[in-house]
Amino acid sequence: MIYKEYLLDTNIVIKVWNKYPTLLDSIENIEFIDFKISEDIAGELSVKEYIKFKEDFILSNKFLKLLGHIVNNNSPNDNEERLRDAFIKYEKNKNIYFINGEKISINDYSLIELCENNKDYTLVTEDKKMLRSAKIILDASRVLNFQEFLDELKDLNVL
């Protein structure tokens, strides 16, 4: 049986919430498919998902459903050997990575590195720079945009 684990970027989670509000629940109910959210992504999403309830602010139910899918993402490895690769450069003072000349944020690089360290993860993002950069570092089959993600889920009879 195929086992798929998708690492979702912020823009994907928001698109799923807006266009396919029950999709994450559907994925959760299938044994051989799972989705993950990095701690950084969860932090970004939590800021957007505070809602006022009576006198307090609480996290929305759709955010709370993500809690069991959050994975630890250590800061990108600053290891010298990796950064000696001709196509990966890091500018510490700007906190920016350059992958084959393409500028991406430390958070974007962190997602790519998380996939690199977890061979079962497939990165899903709509960020064009991150897509191009990830395809250089990861096998191209482990990087999907939103439509490719939906197509794969259709092939797996989730949609």
PDB file of C-alpha atoms in Angstrom:
ATOM      1  CA  MET A   1       0.000   0.000   0.000  1.00  0.00           C
ATOM      2  CA  ILE A   2       1.209   3.513  -0.790  1.00  0.00           C
ATOM      3  CA  TYR A   3       1.937   5.710   2.191  1.00  0.00           C
ATOM      4  CA  LYS A   4       2.086   9.451   1.562  1.00  0.00           C
ATOM      5  CA  GLU A   5       3.038  12.246   3.944  1.00  0.00           C
ATOM      6  CA  TYR A   6       2.601  15.801   2.737  1.00  0.00           C
ATOM      7  CA  LEU A   7       4.391  18.762   4.321  1.00  0.00           C
ATOM      8  CA  LEU A   8       2.102  21.736   3.732  1.00  0.00           C
ATOM      9  CA  ASP A   9       3.202  25.343   3.365  1.00  0.00           C
ATOM     10  CA  THR A  10       1.096  28.178   4.807  1.00  0.00           C
ATOM     11  CA  ASN A  11      -0.366  29.119   1.432  1.00  0.00           C
ATOM     12  CA  ILE A  12      -1.570  25.539   0.886  1.00  0.00           C
ATOM     13  CA  VAL A  13      -3.299  25.275   4.258  1.00  0.00           C
ATOM     14  CA  ILE A  14      -5.096  28.570   3.630  1.00  0.00           C
ATOM     15  CA  LYS A  15      -6.143  27.464   0.114  1.00  0.00           C
ATOM     16  CA  VAL A  16      -7.439  24.157   1.457  1.00  0.00           C
ATOM     17  CA  TRP A  17      -9.391  25.952   4.199  1.00  0.00           C
ATOM     18  CA  ASN A  18     -10.917  28.325   1.643  1.00  0.00           C
ATOM     19  CA  LYS A  19     -11.610  25.982  -1.283  1.00  0.00           C
ATOM     20  CA  TYR A  20     -11.862  22.489   0.257  1.00  0.00           C
ATOM     21  CA  PRO A  21     -12.866  22.999   3.916  1.00  0.00           C
ATOM     22  CA  THR A  22     -13.299  19.272   4.628  1.00  0.00           C
ATOM     23  CA  LEU A  23     -10.188  18.033   2.796  1.00  0.00           C
ATOM     24  CA  LEU A  24      -7.882  17.882   5.817  1.00  0.00           C
ATOM     25  CA  ASP A  25     -10.554  15.913   7.701  1.00  0.00           C
ATOM     26  CA  SER A  26     -10.795  13.509   4.745  1.00  0.00           C
ATOM     27  CA  ILE A  27      -7.024  13.027   4.700  1.00  0.00           C
ATOM     28  CA  GLU A  28      -7.017  12.474   8.443  1.00  0.00           C
ATOM     29  CA  ASN A  29      -9.551   9.646   8.053  1.00  0.00           C
ATOM     30  CA  ILE A  30      -7.412   7.686   5.583  1.00  0.00           C
ATOM     31  CA  GLU A  31      -4.788   5.403   7.100  1.00  0.00           C
ATOM     32  CA  PHE A  32      -2.205   5.604   4.332  1.00  0.00           C
ATOM     33  CA  ILE A  33      -2.150   9.392   3.873  1.00  0.00           C
ATOM     34  CA  ASP A  34      -1.119  12.089   6.332  1.00  0.00           C
ATOM     35  CA  PHE A  35      -0.225  15.754   6.301  1.00  0.00           C
ATOM     36  CA  LYS A  36       2.281  17.654   8.399  1.00  0.00           C
ATOM     37  CA  ILE A  37       2.692  21.301   9.333  1.00  0.00           C
ATOM     38  CA  SER A  38       6.018  22.621  10.608  1.00  0.00           C
ATOM     39  CA  GLU A  39       6.163  24.586  13.848  1.00  0.00           C
ATOM     40  CA  ASP A  40       6.992  27.748  11.893  1.00  0.00           C
ATOM     41  CA  ILE A  41       3.959  27.310   9.644  1.00  0.00           C
ATOM     42  CA  ALA A  42       1.755  26.614  12.670  1.00  0.00           C
ATOM     43  CA  GLY A  43       3.042  29.855  14.202  1.00  0.00           C
ATOM     44  CA  GLU A  44       2.198  31.826  11.048  1.00  0.00           C
ATOM     45  CA  LEU A  45      -1.267  30.280  10.871  1.00  0.00           C
ATOM     46  CA  SER A  46      -2.038  30.746  14.576  1.00  0.00           C
ATOM     47  CA  VAL A  47      -1.610  34.514  14.261  1.00  0.00           C
ATOM     48  CA  LYS A  48      -4.312  34.541  11.565  1.00  0.00           C
ATOM     49  CA  GLU A  49      -6.612  32.164  13.403  1.00  0.00           C
ATOM     50  CA  TYR A  50      -7.276  33.949  16.679  1.00  0.00           C
ATOM     51  CA  ILE A  51     -10.985  34.654  17.010  1.00  0.00           C
ATOM     52  CA  LYS A  52     -12.873  36.589  19.663  1.00  0.00           C
ATOM     53  CA  PHE A  53     -15.090  34.438  21.873  1.00  0.00           C
ATOM     54  CA  LYS A  54     -17.004  36.387  24.508  1.00  0.00           C
ATOM     55  CA  GLU A  55     -14.251  38.456  26.155  1.00  0.00           C
ATOM     56  CA  ASP A  56     -11.282  36.286  25.155  1.00  0.00           C
ATOM     57  CA  PHE A  57      -9.364  35.464  22.022  1.00  0.00           C
ATOM     58  CA  ILE A  58      -9.113  31.775  21.204  1.00  0.00           C
ATOM     59  CA  LEU A  59      -7.769  29.732  18.304  1.00  0.00           C
ATOM     60  CA  SER A  60     -10.277  28.689  15.644  1.00  0.00           C
ATOM     61  CA  ASN A  61     -11.480  25.090  15.430  1.00  0.00           C
ATOM     62  CA  LYS A  62      -9.871  24.636  12.026  1.00  0.00           C
ATOM     63  CA  PHE A  63      -6.504  25.589  13.525  1.00  0.00           C
ATOM     64  CA  LEU A  64      -7.000  23.299  16.518  1.00  0.00           C
ATOM     65  CA  LYS A  65      -7.468  20.384  14.092  1.00  0.00           C
ATOM     66  CA  LEU A  66      -3.874  20.946  12.922  1.00  0.00           C
ATOM     67  CA  LEU A  67      -2.333  20.403  16.358  1.00  0.00           C
ATOM     68  CA  GLY A  68      -1.812  16.661  15.917  1.00  0.00           C
ATOM     69  CA  HIS A  69       0.020  17.267  12.641  1.00  0.00           C
ATOM     70  CA  ILE A  70       2.657  19.768  13.766  1.00  0.00           C
ATOM     71  CA  VAL A  71       6.237  18.568  13.412  1.00  0.00           C
ATOM     72  CA  ASN A  72       9.349  20.019  14.963  1.00  0.00           C
ATOM     73  CA  ASN A  73      11.555  21.856  12.563  1.00  0.00           C
ATOM     74  CA  ASN A  74      14.901  22.777  13.903  1.00  0.00           C
ATOM     75  CA  SER A  75      16.478  25.835  12.386  1.00  0.00           C
ATOM     76  CA  PRO A  76      18.158  25.045   9.110  1.00  0.00           C
ATOM     77  CA  ASN A  77      21.506  23.420   9.598  1.00  0.00           C
ATOM     78  CA  ASP A  78      24.213  25.987   9.364  1.00  0.00           C
ATOM     79  CA  ASN A  79      26.691  23.249   8.635  1.00  0.00           C
ATOM     80  CA  GLU A  80      29.631  24.363   6.607  1.00  0.00           C
ATOM     81  CA  GLU A  81      29.762  21.260   4.424  1.00  0.00           C
ATOM     82  CA  ARG A  82      26.215  21.780   3.151  1.00  0.00           C
ATOM     83  CA  LEU A  83      26.742  25.475   2.547  1.00  0.00           C
ATOM     84  CA  ARG A  84      29.860  24.759   0.492  1.00  0.00           C
ATOM     85  CA  ASP A  85      27.585  23.346  -2.213  1.00  0.00           C
ATOM     86  CA  ALA A  86      27.904  25.593  -5.222  1.00  0.00           C
ATOM     87  CA  PHE A  87      24.152  26.152  -5.431  1.00  0.00           C
ATOM     88  CA  ILE A  88      23.375  26.926  -1.758  1.00  0.00           C
ATOM     89  CA  LYS A  89      24.494  30.186  -0.153  1.00  0.00           C
ATOM     90  CA  TYR A  90      23.424  31.757   3.120  1.00  0.00           C
ATOM     91  CA  GLU A  91      23.691  35.421   4.059  1.00  0.00           C
ATOM     92  CA  LYS A  92      23.677  35.500   7.848  1.00  0.00           C
ATOM     93  CA  ASN A  93      23.258  39.248   8.193  1.00  0.00           C
ATOM     94  CA  LYS A  94      20.098  39.163   6.018  1.00  0.00           C
ATOM     95  CA  ASN A  95      18.915  35.708   7.170  1.00  0.00           C
ATOM     96  CA  ILE A  96      18.320  34.722   3.526  1.00  0.00           C
ATOM     97  CA  TYR A  97      19.244  31.665   1.492  1.00  0.00           C
ATOM     98  CA  PHE A  98      20.157  31.632  -2.175  1.00  0.00           C
ATOM     99  CA  ILE A  99      19.508  28.356  -3.985  1.00  0.00           C
ATOM    100  CA  ASN A 100      21.079  28.439  -7.415  1.00  0.00           C
ATOM    101  CA  GLY A 101      20.775  32.231  -7.246  1.00  0.00           C
ATOM    102  CA  GLU A 102      17.086  32.159  -6.167  1.00  0.00           C
ATOM    103  CA  LYS A 103      16.459  34.124  -2.951  1.00  0.00           C
ATOM    104  CA  ILE A 104      14.265  32.340  -0.372  1.00  0.00           C
ATOM    105  CA  SER A 105      13.543  33.004   3.291  1.00  0.00           C
ATOM    106  CA  ILE A 106      14.978  31.001   6.140  1.00  0.00           C
ATOM    107  CA  ASN A 107      11.450  29.605   6.801  1.00  0.00           C
ATOM    108  CA  ASP A 108      11.157  28.392   3.197  1.00  0.00           C
ATOM    109  CA  TYR A 109      14.588  26.790   3.359  1.00  0.00           C
ATOM    110  CA  SER A 110      13.612  25.192   6.655  1.00  0.00           C
ATOM    111  CA  LEU A 111      10.661  23.431   4.944  1.00  0.00           C
ATOM    112  CA  ILE A 112      12.904  22.166   2.157  1.00  0.00           C
ATOM    113  CA  GLU A 113      15.435  20.920   4.689  1.00  0.00           C
ATOM    114  CA  LEU A 114      12.690  19.251   6.722  1.00  0.00           C
ATOM    115  CA  CYS A 115      11.706  17.301   3.596  1.00  0.00           C
ATOM    116  CA  GLU A 116      15.320  16.512   2.863  1.00  0.00           C
ATOM    117  CA  ASN A 117      15.729  15.039   6.351  1.00  0.00           C
ATOM    118  CA  ASN A 118      12.416  13.124   6.188  1.00  0.00           C
ATOM    119  CA  LYS A 119      12.461  11.116   2.978  1.00  0.00           C
ATOM    120  CA  ASP A 120       8.737  10.260   3.270  1.00  0.00           C
ATOM    121  CA  TYR A 121       7.638  13.905   3.095  1.00  0.00           C
ATOM    122  CA  THR A 122       6.422  15.555  -0.085  1.00  0.00           C
ATOM    123  CA  LEU A 123       6.555  19.358   0.035  1.00  0.00           C
ATOM    124  CA  VAL A 124       3.408  21.163  -1.119  1.00  0.00           C
ATOM    125  CA  THR A 125       3.619  24.905  -1.813  1.00  0.00           C
ATOM    126  CA  GLU A 126       2.425  27.576  -4.208  1.00  0.00           C
ATOM    127  CA  ASP A 127       5.535  29.706  -3.680  1.00  0.00           C
ATOM    128  CA  LYS A 128       7.242  29.660  -7.087  1.00  0.00           C
ATOM    129  CA  LYS A 129      10.732  30.434  -5.748  1.00  0.00           C
ATOM    130  CA  MET A 130      10.456  27.717  -3.134  1.00  0.00           C
ATOM    131  CA  LEU A 131       9.129  25.247  -5.734  1.00  0.00           C
ATOM    132  CA  ARG A 132      12.119  25.875  -8.014  1.00  0.00           C
ATOM    133  CA  SER A 133      14.592  25.753  -5.123  1.00  0.00           C
ATOM    134  CA  ALA A 134      13.099  22.585  -3.646  1.00  0.00           C
ATOM    135  CA  LYS A 135      13.294  20.799  -6.994  1.00  0.00           C
ATOM    136  CA  ILE A 136      17.044  21.467  -7.034  1.00  0.00           C
ATOM    137  CA  ILE A 137      17.597  20.025  -3.558  1.00  0.00           C
ATOM    138  CA  LEU A 138      14.906  17.320  -3.447  1.00  0.00           C
ATOM    139  CA  ASP A 139      13.794  14.855  -6.069  1.00  0.00           C
ATOM    140  CA  ALA A 140      11.291  16.752  -8.252  1.00  0.00           C
ATOM    141  CA  SER A 141       8.635  14.107  -7.528  1.00  0.00           C
ATOM    142  CA  ARG A 142       8.711  15.183  -3.859  1.00  0.00           C
ATOM    143  CA  VAL A 143       7.652  18.757  -4.616  1.00  0.00           C
ATOM    144  CA  LEU A 144       4.088  19.634  -5.612  1.00  0.00           C
ATOM    145  CA  ASN A 145       2.085  22.768  -6.259  1.00  0.00           C
ATOM    146  CA  PHE A 146      -1.557  22.980  -5.178  1.00  0.00           C
ATOM    147  CA  GLN A 147      -3.027  21.556  -8.383  1.00  0.00           C
ATOM    148  CA  GLU A 148      -0.563  18.647  -8.442  1.00  0.00           C
ATOM    149  CA  PHE A 149      -1.445  17.971  -4.799  1.00  0.00           C
ATOM    150  CA  LEU A 150      -5.161  17.866  -5.682  1.00  0.00           C
ATOM    151  CA  ASP A 151      -4.467  15.635  -8.691  1.00  0.00           C
ATOM    152  CA  GLU A 152      -2.508  13.214  -6.518  1.00  0.00           C
ATOM    153  CA  LEU A 153      -5.309  13.144  -3.947  1.00  0.00           C
ATOM    154  CA  LYS A 154      -7.801  12.396  -6.738  1.00  0.00           C
ATOM    155  CA  ASP A 155      -5.605   9.504  -7.892  1.00  0.00           C
ATOM    156  CA  LEU A 156      -5.606   8.217  -4.295  1.00  0.00           C
ATOM    157  CA  ASN A 157      -9.432   8.540  -4.151  1.00  0.00           C
ATOM    158  CA  VAL A 158      -9.371  11.186  -1.455  1.00  0.00           C
ATOM    159  CA  LEU A 159     -11.156  13.815  -3.570  1.00  0.00           C
TER     160      LEU A 159
END
